[in-house]
Amino acid sequence: MADVIDGQPAIQRQITYREAVAEGIAREMRRDPAVVCLGEDIAAAGGVFKTTVGLLEEFGPGRVWDTPISEQAIVGAAMGAAMTGMRPVAEIMFSDFLACCWDYLANEIPKVRYMTGGQVTVPLVVRTANGGGLGFGAQHSQATENWAFTIPGLKIAAPATPADVIGMMAAAIRSDDPVVFFEHKGLLASKGAPPPPDHVVELGRAAVVREGGDVTLVALASMVPVALEAAQRLDEEGIEAEVVDLRCLVPLDMSTVLASLARTSRLVTVEENPYQGGWGGTLVSVVADEGFGLLDAPVRRVAGECVPLPFADALEEQVIPTVDKVVATVRALAAY
Amino acid sequence: MADVIDGQPAIQRQITYREAVAEGIAREMRRDPAVVCLGEDIAAAGGVFKTTVGLLEEFGPGRVWDTPISEQAIVGAAMGAAMTGMRPVAEIMFSDFLACCWDYLANEIPKVRYMTGGQVTVPLVVRTANGGGLGFGAQHSQATENWAFTIPGLKIAAPATPADVIGMMAAAIRSDDPVVFFEHKGLLASKGAPPPPDHVVELGRAAVVREGGDVTLVALASMVPVALEAAQRLDEEGIEAEVVDLRCLVPLDMSTVLASLARTSRLVTVEENPYQGGWGGTLVSVVADEGFGLLDAPVRRVAGECVPLPFADALEEQVIPTVDKVVATVRALAAY
Amino acid sequence: MGTQVRDQAQELLTLYERMALVRRTEKAAHDLFLSGLVKGTTHLAAGHEAIAVGASAALRADDYVFATYRGHHHTLARGATPEECLAELMSRATGLCRAKGGSMHLTKAATGMLGSYAIVGAHLPMAVGAAWSARLRGTGQIAVAFFGDGATNIGAFHEALNLAAVWKLPVLFVCENNLYMEYTPIADVTAVARPAADRASAYGIPGETVDGNDVVLVREAVSRLAERARAGDGPALLEAETYRHFGHSRADPATYRPAEEVERWLKHDPLDVARGQLTELGVPTETLAQADERVRDVVQKAVDAAKAAPGPDPREALTDVWADGGAAWRT
Amino acid sequence: MGTQVRDQAQELLTLYERMALVRRTEKAAHDLFLSGLVKGTTHLAAGHEAIAVGASAALRADDYVFATYRGHHHTLARGATPEECLAELMSRATGLCRAKGGSMHLTKAATGMLGSYAIVGAHLPMAVGAAWSARLRGTGQIAVAFFGDGATNIGAFHEALNLAAVWKLPVLFVCENNLYMEYTPIADVTAVARPAADRASAYGIPGETVDGNDVVLVREAVSRLAERARAGDGPALLEAETYRHFGHSRADPATYRPAEEVERWLKHDPLDVARGQLTELGVPTETLAQADERVRDVVQKAVDAAKAAPGPDPREALTDVWADGGAAWRT
Ligand SMILES: Cc1ncc(C[n+]2csc(CCOP(=O)(O)OP(=O)(O)O)c2C)c(N)n1
Ligand SMILES: Cc1ncc(C[n+]2csc(CCOP(=O)(O)OP(=O)(O)O)c2C)c(N)n1
Ligand SMILES: [Mg+2]
Ligand SMILES: [Mg+2]
């Protein structure tokens, strides 16, 4: 897997988001023998999204384990292993299936350290393929970061680029806290520059991925390219949008958001998830409190419609935010 | 159970929230033979919170069913029954345990109507004991309405008074949509006037439970009495707080909130749940958009701390909002 | 040919034709997928037809059926037309689910096909609930849940079987054991040899196995267990051995399966088995050819009609959440 | 008295004294609850002592134990002191979990008691994971999950057992079958007579039953199965029959249990059984009385110390979420 990056001048090479996942895990497995992987079809098959290709070959069956279809056992066993000296990386194939082991993510993993008065730590990563736009229908298309966001005690990572996948995977696996790591299905084929060796992106640091003085767009994962494209189009209309890639929901980098807002005075969130219960609500509520004085206009959230994800393309694009919707929203706001 | 209310002048009688639950279910079971109950220890034992006392006696074992400890089977079976002509009322003993059957609440029940193009309906109620303040620790104390709030397709009811329990239970059981019905453990012993026969409180109508012109407090379930007591104390300081009991998260009655805000220009939410991912965020984000022009001051959320619930009283009261915290927050805001 | 044999042959011919219809419809779906007209994903059941058709023949019209994402065969076996299925796969307004469900969620509630569910194991408790409902309403209906070998290792399986057994409900659990979950052999991740049947004793219910590629045997087994359930003797577990002809989904070439194994199973094609039985019953080849011809015709017309049908009105995205038809979550 | 008998008597006396310590500590907890000094809830294990003490005696000091909300006995059996347990129940800063856990979450990680979990069945997969970890690290440790009869009907039980069996992990599943879930007889909601042992065949692992009120038998059974697991022969299921002396929790008077049943089981008190065995081994009554006296003394001192200990610093509410000791979720 190393050769994905090594051996050629980095500048010429591009790596896919998909490859970055496997590379990110492999780098940590090379570093630390306590890192082990488990999940359905991840070993011999390399994962149904091909995000674990090469791991079995490089690290062997003692470190890469195929499991039954038993989401509770997968995440529960990862927890037990994490409490006893390992650093498991568990895959839940689609993020929708987090619901099948929700007790572990809601009640066990994030609480055991606190409720034992700090006696144990749970250094594990639950990786999962997230998000829609691929016509997979209601039960395989959700952006479910918000489920985890309702639960104190989980770190939540959702990278938007291959370099961030690798850097945030490193941080997640090295973290002594549990991390839910959302890999966006819609980004798997996207490409980017590979990061240097030992690239680590600290969890909880948002990135200003485009600067602009008129309005702040805050986005996550697949909505980052949507926001960037919208910013590009708005630029042509003379509206300068600053784009913040949150990268993580927990820790939530409100400093970066508020600092951007101090420059722009206008805020729009771009969220794939449904409006109701979405992370944008929490973010906006912090802004409406601590950043109230900075605001020159209403805050808008371009978020998913509050419906399940439909199958047909023509319907799905009504539900998930598009560049058009973001542009229209910002345009209206700029005129406020 | 009927005699809880009948036979004496209603004005003299008080009914507990706990009794109201059983009474609310019983009224609907009398009306409609399709209503059946299932859950752990609900029949012979009358429920561990005594919220189903008398149902087995009145309606017999054909309509009140004790189940194994199988949350998935309970809610999954309720779904199958609801799809085929029944109106099941399933109990999940503590709302924390919704995590054990989360797939049904996140992926199955709220989506099946949509994803079949409207071919089926799922008229069921999942009732559950919710909330903290009783020293039950991290896994038995959560206010989990927000978990459900991240999922389009569920109606969410959380009554604050015995009369609302009965009226909203009627609406929930009669609803052709799935309803998650949160009964607050901390309110079970509270008392109120019993409502008249056939009392129905439409889901999605908030109640202005106290009027005032200086600030709007929006609260839910156990936070309603907290907000009311805070309003009382603020009154003594000359601050007039209006208190809105949301009653439901879905449908969310933004009209009532915005109308109140139009009178007061200041908003504070009072939420038992953690700040991160709380319903107040979504509510505030609507206000920061549609009600921006109404606001004279920052919006504040008095919400739970972002930690698991601790066991000791002295710690738990640091985590769950108190009257003191609400008063202090409003006082500071009034001075803005 | 005696009357009995003639009746037998006639019945079997009907089953054969239905299996052929399933096969042909799925073939069309596959072709349409490859030509870009079916989006998302498909999980073809080619090879599993005898289970759906045999079971369906053993059920009453008002019985309930619950299936998985691999559910084309069950939907068709319960009377959905190829046209409405293909239209759904092709995102047409005329699809079974008005283009909101797709391949993984084919549903025809009007004929008791209460849905295809894409979370492994989730529908087993639902089937238990439908059986409970049938009992409560005293209708004599039963419910059947079809699921894969992989589903036997998930918690919902266990909870559903125990509850069904405790309440002695009229529900059948039919496992389509095709030897693989997605890409992993079921034997690698299951503690017992028969993932379904070897679990029956844990619930005190009958656990049987049957050749899932023999439509006659499947029909017999399901008939017997259905009768038992209808008589109030409770649930049962039936493990039908079968094999999928295609990969797990979409373009999966299924290279993880040994060539010898594939070959052996392809030789035991449920359509061939039925053809052999029909020939033995004296049905002439041309009768079979006529059946095949009818099927070809129906499916071709279905493809054409589905192709010609309009896509969904975009406003449909915001309907069907609530029973009132709408999707409003706030005032 | 021969040496062997003397050793045997000495060992059993140690087990007896530990059981007596558990009993007495719980009695104190109950009294403190009634006098308002213990808040929240308690689930007393009185009656279950032989399972915890017998199993613990069969384990290595570095083995892992996972228990339920009914976990006082396991915590004490793994070496927690009555003082730190009672202090936790009484919300003291000196409690095992610094007053953050309470009765349902007693944990002493330092002695391998990795926690008491209050969601039924949730800890079984964790124990599987700890066993997996032991195997990966090559330490020869095993993990034991203790759980109730009611837990055998939840999905996590099934998933844990299957995974443990497939991976042949060194983990024991010990069911404390006390005949009831909360208030409902386990027989009313379980498809088989032995809720745990009758499920073993579904995972191809040994399933045994033992008199859970006989500390010697429990120790023997766990020793044997632990050795097997340590030798690489995989998991096993042990169903220990027992009975709780109190109600399910707090002030539950347990009126749902037939008087005759209660009486029969109270006569089969694990402490009495051990006393009888000790007497048969020739241990004089006064030796037992001395043991009881020591226990009374330890527990009295523990109660006094816990009462005298300070409550938690309120700022502790916002520590211990993250490994860095803090609770910050945002910048
Ligand atoms: C709970 C859950 N986990 C994982 C998946 C992903 N997945 C879809 S199909 C499948 C394999 C199922 O195997 P089996 O039950 O044997 O059915 P088959 O596909 O062979 O018909 C898996 C793992 C899922 N849909 N749901
Ligand atoms: C998933 C879940 N469902 C329900 C409960 C509520 N509950 C707590 S203890 C209990 C009974 C458990 O019975 P059993 O497993 O036999 O253990 P025992 O209490 O008898 O020791 C129940 C239903 C829970 N804690 N977790
Ligand atoms: Mg299979
Ligand atoms: Mg029990």
Coordinates of C-alpha atoms in Angstrom, one line a residue, chain C residues 188-330:
Chain C
D188 CA -16.4 -18.9 8.1
V189 CA -18.5 -16.8 10.4
T190 CA -21.1 -19.1 11.8
A191 CA -20.7 -21.4 14.8
V192 CA -22.8 -24.3 13.4
A193 CA -23.0 -26.0 10.1
R194 CA -26.6 -25.2 9.3
P195 CA -26.9 -21.5 10.1
A196 CA -30.7 -21.7 10.4
A197 CA -31.8 -25.2 11.1
D198 CA -29.1 -25.8 13.7
R199 CA -30.5 -22.9 15.7
A200 CA -34.1 -24.2 15.9
S201 CA -33.5 -26.2 19.1
A202 CA -32.6 -22.9 20.9
Y203 CA -36.3 -21.9 20.4
G204 CA -37.9 -25.3 20.8
I205 CA -39.3 -25.2 17.3
P206 CA -38.9 -27.5 14.3
G207 CA -35.9 -26.8 12.1
E208 CA -35.9 -28.4 8.7
T209 CA -33.7 -28.3 5.6
V210 CA -34.9 -28.6 2.1
D211 CA -33.4 -28.4 -1.4
G212 CA -34.2 -24.8 -2.2
N213 CA -33.8 -25.4 -5.9
D214 CA -36.6 -27.9 -6.1
V215 CA -39.9 -26.0 -6.3
V216 CA -41.9 -29.1 -5.5
L217 CA -40.0 -29.9 -2.3
V218 CA -40.1 -26.3 -1.2
R219 CA -43.9 -26.1 -1.8
E220 CA -44.4 -29.3 0.2
A221 CA -42.3 -28.2 3.1
V222 CA -43.8 -24.8 3.3
S223 CA -47.3 -26.3 3.0
R224 CA -46.7 -28.6 5.9
L225 CA -45.2 -26.0 8.2
A226 CA -47.8 -23.4 7.2
E227 CA -50.6 -25.8 8.1
R228 CA -49.0 -26.5 11.4
A229 CA -48.7 -22.8 12.1
R230 CA -52.3 -22.1 11.0
A231 CA -53.4 -24.9 13.3
G232 CA -51.9 -23.1 16.3
D233 CA -48.8 -25.2 16.7
G234 CA -46.4 -22.3 16.4
P235 CA -43.5 -21.2 14.3
A236 CA -40.9 -23.2 12.4
L237 CA -37.6 -22.6 10.7
L238 CA -36.9 -23.9 7.2
E239 CA -33.5 -23.7 5.7
A240 CA -33.6 -23.9 1.9
E241 CA -30.2 -24.6 0.3
T242 CA -29.6 -22.6 -2.8
Y243 CA -27.1 -20.6 -4.7
R244 CA -27.0 -17.3 -6.4
H245 CA -26.1 -17.2 -10.1
F246 CA -24.8 -13.7 -10.0
G247 CA -22.6 -11.9 -7.6
H248 CA -23.9 -10.4 -4.4
S249 CA -25.0 -7.2 -6.0
R250 CA -24.5 -5.1 -9.1
A251 CA -21.4 -5.9 -10.9
D252 CA -19.8 -8.2 -8.3
P253 CA -18.1 -10.9 -10.4
A254 CA -18.1 -13.2 -7.3
T255 CA -14.5 -14.3 -7.9
Y256 CA -14.4 -15.4 -4.3
R257 CA -16.4 -18.5 -5.2
P258 CA -14.5 -21.7 -6.3
A259 CA -15.2 -22.4 -10.0
E260 CA -16.1 -26.0 -9.2
E261 CA -18.7 -24.9 -6.7
V262 CA -20.3 -22.5 -9.1
E263 CA -20.4 -25.1 -11.8
R264 CA -21.9 -27.7 -9.6
W265 CA -24.7 -25.4 -8.5
L266 CA -25.3 -24.0 -12.0
K267 CA -26.0 -27.6 -13.0
H268 CA -28.6 -27.7 -10.2
D269 CA -30.5 -24.7 -11.6
P270 CA -34.1 -24.7 -10.2
L271 CA -35.5 -24.1 -13.7
D272 CA -33.7 -27.1 -15.0
V273 CA -34.8 -29.2 -12.0
A274 CA -38.4 -28.3 -12.8
R275 CA -37.9 -28.9 -16.5
G276 CA -36.6 -32.4 -15.7
Q277 CA -39.6 -33.1 -13.5
L278 CA -42.0 -31.8 -16.1
T279 CA -40.3 -34.0 -18.8
E280 CA -40.6 -37.0 -16.4
L281 CA -44.3 -36.2 -16.0
G282 CA -44.6 -36.4 -19.8
V283 CA -44.9 -32.7 -20.6
P284 CA -43.6 -32.2 -24.1
T285 CA -40.7 -29.9 -24.8
E286 CA -42.8 -27.6 -26.9
T287 CA -45.2 -26.9 -24.0
L288 CA -42.2 -25.7 -22.1
A289 CA -41.0 -23.7 -25.1
Q290 CA -44.5 -22.1 -25.3
A291 CA -44.2 -21.2 -21.6
D292 CA -40.8 -19.7 -22.2
E293 CA -42.2 -17.8 -25.1
R294 CA -45.0 -16.3 -23.1
V295 CA -42.6 -15.2 -20.5
R296 CA -40.2 -13.6 -23.0
D297 CA -43.2 -11.8 -24.4
V298 CA -44.5 -10.5 -21.0
V299 CA -41.1 -9.3 -19.9
Q300 CA -40.3 -7.6 -23.3
K301 CA -43.6 -5.7 -23.0
A302 CA -42.8 -4.9 -19.4
V303 CA -39.4 -3.5 -20.4
D304 CA -40.9 -1.4 -23.2
A305 CA -43.7 -0.1 -21.0
A306 CA -41.3 0.7 -18.2
K307 CA -39.0 2.5 -20.6
A308 CA -41.8 4.6 -21.9
A309 CA -43.1 5.5 -18.5
P310 CA -42.4 9.0 -17.1
G311 CA -40.1 9.7 -14.3
P312 CA -41.4 10.8 -10.9
D313 CA -42.7 14.3 -10.4
P314 CA -39.9 16.0 -8.3
R315 CA -42.5 17.2 -5.9
E316 CA -43.1 13.6 -4.9
A317 CA -39.9 13.9 -2.9
L318 CA -41.9 15.7 -0.2
T319 CA -44.9 13.4 0.0
D320 CA -45.6 10.1 1.8
V321 CA -43.8 10.7 5.0
W322 CA -47.1 11.0 7.0
A323 CA -50.3 9.3 6.6
D324 CA -51.9 12.6 5.5
G325 CA -49.6 12.3 2.5
G326 CA -47.4 15.2 3.5
A327 CA -44.0 15.7 5.0
A328 CA -44.4 18.8 7.3
W329 CA -42.4 18.5 10.5
R330 CA -43.1 22.0 11.8

